[in-house]
Coordinates of C-alpha atoms and ligand atoms in Angstrom, one line a residue:
Chain A
M20 CA -22.1 14.3 -19.8
E21 CA -21.9 10.9 -20.7
G22 CA -23.4 9.4 -23.8
L23 CA -22.6 5.8 -26.1
I24 CA -19.8 5.9 -28.8
L25 CA -21.2 3.5 -31.6
V26 CA -18.3 1.3 -33.4
K27 CA -18.4 -0.7 -36.4
D28 CA -18.4 -4.8 -35.3
G29 CA -18.5 -4.2 -32.1
D30 CA -14.5 -3.6 -32.0
I31 CA -14.6 -1.4 -28.7
A32 CA -10.7 -1.8 -28.8
S33 CA -10.2 -0.1 -32.4
G34 CA -13.3 1.9 -30.8
C35 CA -11.7 3.7 -28.2
N36 CA -8.5 3.9 -30.0
E37 CA -10.1 5.6 -32.9
L38 CA -11.4 8.7 -29.5
F39 CA -7.4 8.9 -28.5
K40 CA -6.3 10.0 -32.1
T41 CA -9.3 12.3 -32.2
F42 CA -8.1 13.5 -29.1
L43 CA -4.9 14.3 -30.5
T44 CA -5.4 15.2 -33.8
S45 CA -7.9 18.1 -32.4
G46 CA -4.9 19.5 -30.4
K47 CA -7.3 19.2 -27.3
L48 CA -4.1 16.9 -26.2
E49 CA -0.5 17.2 -26.4
A50 CA 0.2 13.5 -26.1
I51 CA -1.4 10.4 -24.0
L52 CA 0.0 8.2 -22.0
V53 CA -1.9 4.4 -22.2
S54 CA -1.2 0.6 -22.9
Q55 CA 0.4 -0.4 -26.6
E56 CA 0.1 -3.2 -27.4
T57 CA 4.1 -4.5 -28.9
P58 CA 3.6 -5.8 -32.8
N59 CA 3.6 -9.4 -32.4
G60 CA 0.2 -8.6 -29.5
K61 CA 2.5 -10.8 -27.1
M62 CA 2.8 -7.7 -24.9
A63 CA 1.4 -4.5 -24.6
F64 CA 3.5 -1.7 -22.4
P65 CA 2.4 2.0 -21.6
A66 CA 3.5 4.2 -24.0
L67 CA 3.3 7.9 -23.7
I68 CA 2.0 9.1 -27.5
S69 CA 2.3 12.2 -29.1
D70 CA 1.6 11.1 -33.0
P71 CA -1.8 10.4 -33.3
E72 CA -0.7 7.6 -36.5
K73 CA 1.5 5.7 -33.5
L74 CA -1.8 4.8 -31.9
R75 CA -2.3 1.2 -31.3
S76 CA -3.6 1.5 -28.3
N77 CA -5.8 -1.7 -27.0
I78 CA -7.5 -0.8 -23.7
L79 CA -9.5 -4.7 -23.4
S80 CA -5.5 -5.7 -23.3
P81 CA -6.0 -8.0 -19.8
I82 CA -2.3 -6.9 -18.8
L83 CA -0.4 -4.6 -16.3
P84 CA 3.1 -5.2 -16.0
V85 CA 4.1 -1.9 -14.4
S86 CA 2.6 0.6 -12.2
E87 CA 0.4 2.8 -14.8
A88 CA 0.5 5.9 -11.2
S89 CA 4.4 5.3 -11.4
E90 CA 5.3 6.3 -14.9
I91 CA 2.8 8.9 -13.9
S92 CA 5.2 10.0 -10.8
R93 CA 7.6 10.1 -12.7
M94 CA 6.7 12.0 -15.8
T95 CA 5.5 15.0 -12.9
I96 CA 7.4 14.3 -9.9
N97 CA 9.2 17.5 -10.4
K98 CA 6.3 19.3 -12.2
G99 CA 2.8 19.2 -14.1
S100 CA 2.6 19.2 -17.9
D101 CA 2.2 22.7 -19.1
K102 CA -0.3 21.3 -21.7
P103 CA -3.1 18.2 -21.4
V104 CA -1.5 15.4 -21.1
G105 CA -4.1 12.2 -21.4
V106 CA -2.8 8.8 -18.7
V107 CA -5.4 5.9 -19.6
I108 CA -5.0 4.1 -16.6
R109 CA -7.1 1.5 -15.4
P110 CA -9.3 1.8 -12.1
C111 CA -6.7 1.0 -9.2
Q112 CA -4.0 3.0 -10.7
V113 CA -6.1 5.8 -10.7
R114 CA -6.6 5.0 -7.1
A115 CA -2.7 4.9 -6.3
L116 CA -2.9 8.0 -8.7
T117 CA -4.6 9.4 -5.5
E118 CA -2.5 8.2 -3.4
I119 CA 0.9 9.4 -4.4
V120 CA -0.3 12.7 -5.1
K121 CA -1.4 12.5 -1.5
L122 CA 2.0 11.7 -1.2
N123 CA 4.0 14.8 -2.9
Q124 CA 5.0 12.0 -5.2
A125 CA 2.8 13.2 -8.9
N126 CA 1.8 16.5 -9.8
L127 CA -1.5 16.4 -11.4
E128 CA -1.3 20.1 -13.3
N129 CA -2.7 19.5 -17.0
I130 CA -3.1 15.8 -16.1
V131 CA -6.5 14.0 -17.3
V132 CA -7.3 11.0 -15.9
I133 CA -9.1 8.8 -18.2
S134 CA -9.7 4.9 -17.0
M135 CA -12.6 1.7 -17.4
D136 CA -14.4 -0.6 -16.2
C137 CA -12.2 -3.4 -15.3
P138 CA -12.8 -6.4 -15.6
G139 CA -9.4 -7.2 -14.6
T140 CA -6.0 -8.7 -15.7
M141 CA -3.3 -11.8 -16.3
D142 CA 0.0 -12.0 -14.8
V143 CA 2.5 -10.9 -17.5
N144 CA 3.6 -15.1 -17.9
T145 CA -0.6 -15.9 -17.6
F146 CA -0.7 -13.8 -20.4
S147 CA 2.2 -13.9 -22.8
N148 CA 1.8 -18.3 -22.9
L149 CA -1.2 -18.3 -23.7
P150 CA -2.2 -22.2 -25.4
E151 CA -1.7 -21.3 -29.6
G152 CA -5.4 -19.9 -30.4
K153 CA -6.4 -18.5 -27.1
V154 CA -6.7 -14.4 -27.9
P155 CA -6.3 -12.2 -24.6
T156 CA -8.7 -9.9 -25.9
D157 CA -11.1 -12.2 -26.8
I158 CA -11.2 -13.8 -23.6
I159 CA -11.7 -10.6 -22.4
M160 CA -14.7 -9.5 -25.2
D161 CA -16.3 -13.7 -24.0
H162 CA -16.4 -12.4 -20.8
L163 CA -17.8 -9.2 -20.8
L164 CA -20.7 -10.0 -22.9
K165 CA -21.4 -13.9 -21.7
G166 CA -20.1 -13.9 -18.9
T167 CA -18.1 -16.7 -19.3
D168 CA -16.0 -17.5 -16.3
I169 CA -12.0 -16.0 -16.7
D170 CA -10.7 -16.6 -13.1
Q171 CA -8.5 -19.4 -13.9
Y172 CA -6.9 -16.6 -16.3
L173 CA -6.8 -13.7 -13.8
R174 CA -4.2 -12.1 -11.1
S175 CA -5.5 -12.9 -7.1
S176 CA -6.0 -9.4 -7.0
C177 CA -8.3 -9.1 -10.3
R178 CA -10.5 -11.9 -8.9
T179 CA -11.3 -9.9 -5.5
C180 CA -10.8 -6.2 -6.6
K181 CA -12.8 -4.0 -4.8
D182 CA -13.3 -1.6 -7.3
P183 CA -14.0 -2.8 -10.5
V184 CA -15.4 0.5 -11.4
P185 CA -13.1 4.2 -11.6
M186 CA -13.3 6.6 -9.5
N187 CA -12.1 9.9 -9.7
A188 CA -10.9 9.1 -13.2
D189 CA -11.8 12.9 -15.3
I190 CA -13.3 10.5 -17.8
T191 CA -14.5 6.6 -17.7
I192 CA -14.6 4.7 -20.4
G193 CA -18.0 2.5 -19.7
L194 CA -17.9 -1.2 -20.4
F195 CA -20.7 -2.4 -17.8
G196 CA -24.2 -2.2 -18.3
V197 CA -23.5 -1.7 -21.6
D198 CA -25.1 -2.7 -25.5
L199 CA -21.5 -4.0 -26.2
G200 CA -21.8 -5.4 -29.8
S201 CA -22.9 -1.5 -30.9
G202 CA -20.4 0.6 -28.9
F203 CA -19.1 1.5 -25.8
L204 CA -20.2 4.4 -23.1
V205 CA -18.0 7.3 -22.1
Q206 CA -18.6 9.8 -19.2
A207 CA -17.3 12.8 -18.1
H208 CA -16.9 13.8 -14.4
T209 CA -15.3 17.4 -14.2
E210 CA -14.7 20.1 -17.1
S211 CA -11.8 19.1 -18.0
G212 CA -13.4 15.9 -19.1
E213 CA -15.8 17.4 -21.2
R214 CA -13.4 19.8 -22.6
L215 CA -11.9 16.6 -23.8
L216 CA -15.5 15.2 -25.0
E217 CA -16.7 17.9 -26.4
G218 CA -17.9 17.5 -30.3
V219 CA -17.5 13.9 -30.0
K220 CA -20.9 12.4 -31.6
L221 CA -22.5 10.8 -28.4
E222 CA -25.4 8.8 -29.0
A223 CA -28.2 8.0 -25.8
Y224 CA -27.6 5.6 -23.4
K225 CA -30.7 3.8 -22.1
G226 CA -28.8 1.0 -20.3
E227 CA -28.9 0.0 -16.7
R228 CA -25.6 0.6 -15.6
E229 CA -25.7 0.6 -11.9
K230 CA -27.1 -2.8 -11.9
A231 CA -24.9 -3.8 -13.8
I232 CA -22.2 -2.5 -12.1
A233 CA -24.1 -3.6 -8.7
K234 CA -23.8 -7.4 -9.7
V235 CA -20.2 -7.1 -11.1
R236 CA -19.4 -5.4 -7.2
G237 CA -21.5 -8.3 -5.6
G238 CA -19.4 -11.2 -7.4
K239 CA -16.3 -9.3 -6.8
D240 CA -16.7 -8.6 -3.3
A241 CA -17.8 -12.5 -2.3
K242 CA -15.2 -13.7 -3.2
R243 CA -13.2 -11.5 -1.6
E244 CA -14.7 -12.2 1.5
A245 CA -13.7 -16.2 0.5
F246 CA -10.6 -15.1 -0.5
I247 CA -9.0 -13.6 3.5
S248 CA -11.3 -16.3 5.2
S249 CA -9.2 -19.2 3.7
K250 CA -6.2 -17.0 4.2
K251 CA -6.5 -17.6 7.9
E252 CA -4.1 -19.9 8.3
I253 CA -0.9 -17.4 8.0
K254 CA -1.2 -15.9 11.4
G255 CA 1.4 -16.4 14.0
I256 CA 5.0 -15.8 13.4
E257 CA 5.9 -19.4 12.4
A258 CA 3.4 -18.9 9.5
I259 CA 4.3 -15.8 8.3
A260 CA 8.5 -16.3 8.8
D261 CA 7.5 -19.7 6.5
F262 CA 4.8 -18.2 3.0
Y263 CA 8.1 -15.6 2.7
D264 CA 10.4 -18.8 2.8
K265 CA 11.0 -18.5 -0.7
C266 CA 12.0 -14.7 -0.2
V267 CA 15.9 -14.0 -2.2
N268 CA 15.7 -10.6 -1.4
C269 CA 15.2 -8.7 -4.2
H270 CA 12.9 -5.8 -3.7
N271 CA 11.4 -6.7 -6.8
C272 CA 8.3 -6.3 -5.2
M273 CA 9.0 -2.7 -3.4
N274 CA 10.9 -1.3 -6.8
A275 CA 6.9 -2.3 -8.8
C276 CA 4.5 -0.6 -6.1
P277 CA 3.3 2.3 -6.7
I278 CA 3.0 3.5 -2.9
C279 CA 6.5 2.7 -1.9
Y280 CA 8.1 5.9 -3.2
C281 CA 11.2 6.1 -1.4
K282 CA 14.4 7.1 -3.5
E283 CA 17.1 6.3 -0.4
C284 CA 15.0 3.3 1.5
I285 CA 16.3 2.7 4.7
F286 CA 16.8 -1.5 3.3
H287 CA 19.0 0.0 0.7
S288 CA 21.4 2.2 3.2
S289 CA 23.9 1.4 5.4
V290 CA 21.6 1.4 8.4
F291 CA 21.8 -2.2 9.0
D292 CA 25.6 -2.4 7.8
S293 CA 27.7 -4.3 10.4
D294 CA 30.9 -5.7 11.6
A295 CA 32.1 -9.5 12.3
N296 CA 31.9 -8.9 16.2
K297 CA 28.1 -7.8 15.9
Y298 CA 27.2 -10.3 13.7
V299 CA 28.4 -12.6 15.8
H300 CA 27.1 -10.7 19.1
R301 CA 23.7 -11.3 16.9
A302 CA 24.4 -15.3 16.6
K303 CA 24.7 -15.4 19.9
N304 CA 21.7 -14.1 21.0
K305 CA 19.4 -16.6 19.4
G306 CA 22.2 -19.2 18.6
I307 CA 21.4 -19.4 14.9
M308 CA 21.0 -16.4 12.1
K309 CA 20.0 -17.0 9.0
M310 CA 21.8 -14.9 6.5
P311 CA 20.5 -12.8 4.7
D312 CA 18.5 -12.0 8.0
G313 CA 16.1 -8.9 7.1
A314 CA 13.4 -10.8 5.1
L315 CA 10.5 -10.5 7.4
L316 CA 12.1 -7.4 8.7
F317 CA 11.7 -6.1 5.2
H318 CA 8.5 -7.8 4.6
I319 CA 6.6 -5.7 8.0
T320 CA 8.5 -2.5 7.8
R321 CA 7.5 -2.4 4.4
M322 CA 4.0 -2.7 5.3
N323 CA 4.7 -0.5 7.9
H324 CA 5.1 2.1 5.4
M325 CA 2.7 1.3 2.4
I326 CA -0.1 -0.5 4.3
L327 CA -2.6 2.1 4.7
S328 CA -2.2 3.3 1.3
C329 CA -2.4 -0.1 -0.2
V330 CA -4.7 -0.3 -3.3
E331 CA -4.0 -3.6 -4.1
C332 CA -3.1 -3.6 -7.1
G333 CA -1.1 -6.9 -7.3
L334 CA 2.3 -5.9 -9.2
C335 CA 4.1 -6.8 -6.3
E336 CA 2.6 -9.9 -6.8
Q337 CA 3.2 -10.4 -10.2
A338 CA 6.5 -9.2 -10.0
C339 CA 7.8 -12.0 -7.2
P340 CA 11.0 -14.0 -9.0
S341 CA 9.9 -16.7 -6.7
N342 CA 6.8 -16.9 -7.2
I343 CA 5.4 -15.6 -3.9
P344 CA 2.0 -15.4 -3.0
L345 CA 2.0 -12.0 -1.8
M346 CA -1.1 -10.4 -1.7
D347 CA -2.9 -14.0 0.3
L348 CA -1.3 -11.5 3.5
L349 CA -1.2 -8.7 2.4
I350 CA -5.2 -9.2 1.6
P351 CA -6.4 -9.8 4.4
V352 CA -3.9 -7.2 6.6
A353 CA -4.5 -4.0 4.6
E354 CA -8.6 -4.2 5.1
N355 CA -7.6 -5.1 9.0
A356 CA -5.3 -1.8 8.6
Q357 CA -7.1 0.1 6.3
R358 CA -10.7 -0.3 8.8
E359 CA -8.7 -0.1 11.4
L360 CA -7.5 3.9 11.1
D361 CA -11.1 4.2 8.7
Y362 CA -9.6 5.2 5.2
Y363 CA -10.3 3.9 2.4
P364 CA -6.5 4.5 0.0
G365 CA -7.5 6.5 -3.6
K366 CA -11.5 6.9 -2.3
D367 CA -11.3 11.1 -1.4
P368 CA -8.6 13.1 -3.0
D369 CA -8.9 15.6 -0.7
E370 CA -9.2 13.2 2.7
K371 CA -5.5 13.2 4.5
L372 CA -3.5 10.5 5.1
P373 CA -4.4 8.6 8.4
M374 CA -0.1 9.0 9.5
V375 CA -0.7 12.9 9.3
V376 CA -3.7 13.6 10.7
F377 CA -4.9 13.7 14.5
R378 CA -7.9 14.5 16.7
E379 CA -7.2 15.8 20.1
D380 CA -9.7 13.4 21.6
E381 CA -7.9 10.3 20.6
Y382 CA -5.6 7.6 22.0
R383 CA -4.7 10.2 24.5
S384 CA -2.5 7.5 25.8
V385 CA -2.4 3.9 23.5
G386 CA -0.7 1.9 26.6
E387 CA -3.6 -0.2 27.7
K388 CA -4.8 -2.6 25.3
Chain B
M20 CA 8.3 -17.7 34.9
D21 CA 9.0 -16.1 38.4
D22 CA 12.7 -15.4 37.0
F23 CA 11.9 -13.8 33.8
E24 CA 13.1 -10.8 33.7
P25 CA 11.6 -8.9 30.2
S26 CA 13.8 -6.9 28.4
V27 CA 12.8 -2.8 27.3
V28 CA 13.6 -1.0 24.9
A29 CA 12.8 2.8 25.4
F30 CA 13.0 5.0 22.2
L31 CA 13.4 8.9 24.4
C32 CA 12.5 12.2 23.0
N33 CA 15.4 14.2 23.9
W34 CA 13.5 17.5 24.4
C35 CA 11.1 16.1 27.4
S36 CA 11.3 12.4 28.3
Y37 CA 14.6 11.6 28.0
A38 CA 14.4 14.8 30.6
G39 CA 11.6 12.5 32.8
A40 CA 13.5 9.6 32.8
D41 CA 17.0 11.7 34.0
L42 CA 14.7 13.1 36.4
A43 CA 13.8 9.2 38.1
G44 CA 17.3 8.7 38.2
T45 CA 18.4 11.9 40.1
S46 CA 15.6 11.7 41.9
R47 CA 16.4 8.3 43.1
L48 CA 12.8 6.2 42.3
K49 CA 12.8 3.0 42.6
Y50 CA 11.8 1.4 38.9
P51 CA 13.0 -1.3 37.6
A52 CA 16.5 -1.7 35.7
N53 CA 15.4 -3.2 32.7
V54 CA 15.2 -0.8 30.6
R55 CA 17.6 0.4 28.0
P56 CA 16.4 4.0 26.5
I57 CA 16.8 5.1 23.8
R58 CA 17.9 8.8 22.8
V59 CA 16.0 10.6 19.8
M60 CA 15.2 13.4 18.8
C61 CA 11.4 13.5 18.6
S62 CA 9.5 10.8 19.0
G63 CA 8.8 11.3 15.2
R64 CA 11.8 9.9 14.5
V65 CA 11.1 6.8 15.7
D66 CA 10.3 4.2 12.3
P67 CA 8.1 0.8 12.6
V68 CA 11.6 -0.7 11.7
F69 CA 12.8 0.5 14.7
V70 CA 10.0 -1.5 16.8
M71 CA 10.1 -4.5 15.2
E72 CA 13.3 -5.0 15.2
A73 CA 13.6 -5.0 18.5
L74 CA 11.1 -7.4 18.7
K75 CA 12.8 -9.3 15.8
E76 CA 16.1 -9.8 17.8
G77 CA 13.6 -10.8 21.5
I78 CA 13.0 -7.4 23.2
D79 CA 10.4 -8.4 24.7
G80 CA 8.7 -5.2 25.1
V81 CA 9.5 -1.4 23.1
L82 CA 8.8 2.0 25.1
V83 CA 8.0 4.8 23.3
A84 CA 7.7 8.0 24.8
G85 CA 7.3 11.4 23.4
C86 CA 6.9 15.1 24.7
H87 CA 2.7 15.7 25.7
P88 CA -0.1 16.8 22.8
G89 CA 1.1 20.7 22.1
D90 CA 4.0 20.5 23.2
C91 CA 6.3 18.1 20.6
H92 CA 9.3 20.9 18.9
Y93 CA 8.5 19.5 15.5
Q94 CA 5.2 21.0 16.4
S95 CA 2.9 16.9 15.6
G96 CA 5.2 14.9 16.0
N97 CA 4.3 13.1 19.6
Y98 CA 1.2 12.9 17.1
K99 CA 2.2 10.9 14.1
T100 CA 4.0 8.4 16.3
N101 CA 0.7 8.1 18.1
R102 CA -0.9 6.9 15.4
K103 CA 2.2 4.4 13.5
I104 CA 2.0 3.0 17.3
K105 CA -1.4 2.3 16.6
L106 CA -0.8 0.4 13.3
I107 CA 2.0 -1.0 14.2
K108 CA 0.1 -2.7 16.9
R109 CA -2.6 -3.9 14.3
L110 CA -0.2 -5.4 12.0
L111 CA 1.7 -7.0 15.1
S112 CA -2.4 -8.4 15.9
D113 CA -1.9 -9.8 12.4
L114 CA 1.1 -11.6 13.5
N115 CA -0.1 -12.8 16.4
V116 CA 2.5 -11.3 18.7
D117 CA 1.0 -9.5 21.9
P118 CA 0.1 -5.9 21.1
G119 CA 0.6 -5.1 24.2
R120 CA 4.5 -5.3 24.1
V121 CA 4.3 -2.1 22.7
R122 CA 3.3 1.0 24.4
F123 CA 3.6 4.7 23.4
E124 CA 2.4 7.6 26.3
Y125 CA 3.5 10.6 27.2
I126 CA 6.1 12.0 29.4
S127 CA 7.1 14.9 29.6
A128 CA 10.6 16.3 31.4
S129 CA 9.0 16.7 34.8
E130 CA 7.7 13.8 34.8
G131 CA 10.3 11.8 36.3
Q132 CA 7.8 9.9 38.6
K133 CA 5.5 9.2 35.9
F134 CA 8.4 7.6 34.1
A135 CA 9.1 5.9 36.5
D136 CA 6.1 4.2 36.9
T137 CA 4.8 3.7 33.3
V138 CA 7.7 1.1 33.7
T139 CA 7.3 -0.8 36.8
D140 CA 4.3 -0.8 35.0
F141 CA 5.0 -2.3 31.8
V142 CA 8.0 -4.9 33.4
A143 CA 5.2 -6.1 35.2
Q144 CA 2.8 -6.8 32.5
L145 CA 5.3 -8.2 29.9
K146 CA 6.5 -10.8 32.9
E147 CA 2.8 -12.0 33.7
M148 CA 2.6 -12.1 28.7
G149 CA 6.2 -14.1 28.9
P150 CA 8.9 -14.2 26.7
N151 CA 8.4 -12.4 23.7
P152 CA 7.8 -15.4 20.7
L153 CA 9.8 -14.1 18.0
K154 CA 13.0 -14.8 20.6
E155 CA 12.5 -18.1 20.1
G156 CA 12.5 -18.5 15.6
C157 CA 15.0 -18.7 13.7
K158 CA 14.0 -16.3 10.8
Ligands
LIG419 S1 1.3 -3.6 -2.1 FE1 1.6 -4.8 -3.6 S2 -0.8 -4.6 -4.0 FE2 -0.1 -2.8 -2.7 S3 0.0 -0.9 -3.7 FE3 2.1 -2.2 -3.7 S4 2.0 -3.0 -5.5 FE4 -0.4 -2.9 -5.4
LIG420 S1 10.0 -9.8 -4.7 FE1 9.5 -11.9 -4.0 S2 11.5 -12.8 -3.4 FE2 11.9 -10.3 -4.0 S3 12.4 -9.0 -2.0 FE3 9.5 -9.4 -3.0 S4 9.1 -11.7 -1.8 FE4 11.1 -11.1 -1.7
LIG421 S1 10.2 16.7 20.5 FE1 9.5 15.6 21.9 S2 7.7 14.2 20.6 FE2 8.6 15.2 19.6

């Protein structure tokens, strides 16, 4: 089921907000999790809203302060919902959600996933410190309508996004290939999606969506390739150690990551606790030991633990107080690792995680190179 | 580099490879003395952090050995380790560390000879590679 929803004065954000309202007023949804602007318009945060009068969502607001997938995990890790709850989340967050469901960290029982074509998001600081007179939503609308280049505002993960169009959502809000002056597109991909759209007035859509999507993808893919090849010099242990030089061991990157879920991270455990004699022994090993010494091990281990499911949302980078461009390393490494194990995170909910499957014929002995 | 003696840490599964190493010892099989064995309850217990920590501290090679396919006491620990090692090797190449410094083998309790041969071969290979480059950096 698909069709256009017409809006007045090209106000897509209000049009979507109205649609979400009807989901609540009709009782089709008990509540909806959606990014909500703060009253001063300077920030937007996901909020779980049950009162339609409180809805002040703006799906065009280009910001992703926290992982929406992590919030869904927080809500559903013990139990899904008894009644339908909608979640309006960005494509990378749907992919992250697909991964954390596989990791048994979320339960999609009665969760209806609504996602949208995503033009990209800004770093929290860019978003809230835009020059006087610049409105984030206008910047995005301008880009969608006239194709203005907005790369200067976007986070690197969004400039190089692999999948700006959602996969595995129940409903997609289509912005690409749509005449946004008159309205936006909605598509239901599943039964629960169709149930939500039942009774909503839809006009026939006659645009060239596939073509528009191919164009957006083509542009992002080229930027991604250029990005990866421009990061080739971060290779070799020296360069990698330099790369993490500014790391202050705060572990914000890990906390911000939707994929890192362990309640008791090994790096917060007593595993590495030691005594003075052992420290001195270790210092003697090389004659010198950086204190604290864990940053490089932390980052490499984190990669080992989550790289196959990394959806390149860039939230780790956004959370880093030292402004380490973490994606410079993560994107190329994720690309290599995921290709090696032939896995595309977030794509197929039924495909098992690579670390839990094994084919009898593979790697009989991994001793050889 | 004739006098270079590589250091090797071996994570050996309690149910198979550790017994295999024991058998190699009691059968007086000859193999290099460079190995420091660490017994784990299953090769599946070997988290990548163990391997990375060993390499970071300057160990030249890490051997992980577990039960043969189908023999793991916990059904699939060895399969998972197999894939984990594959990933570790991939990341090591990205770090410019020779992935050959990490080895995974299936060694059963009766394969004392295989244990001795694996270690002999691994040590020879590491000698050729030279010392672990991570040993030098202070970070
Ligand atoms: S590692 Fe960074 S980019 Fe990858 S999923 Fe986690 S937060 Fe997102
Ligand atoms: S957020 Fe930045 S400083 Fe904090 S642990 Fe991660 S990389 Fe290091
Ligand atoms: S019990 Fe030996 S590998 Fe699992």
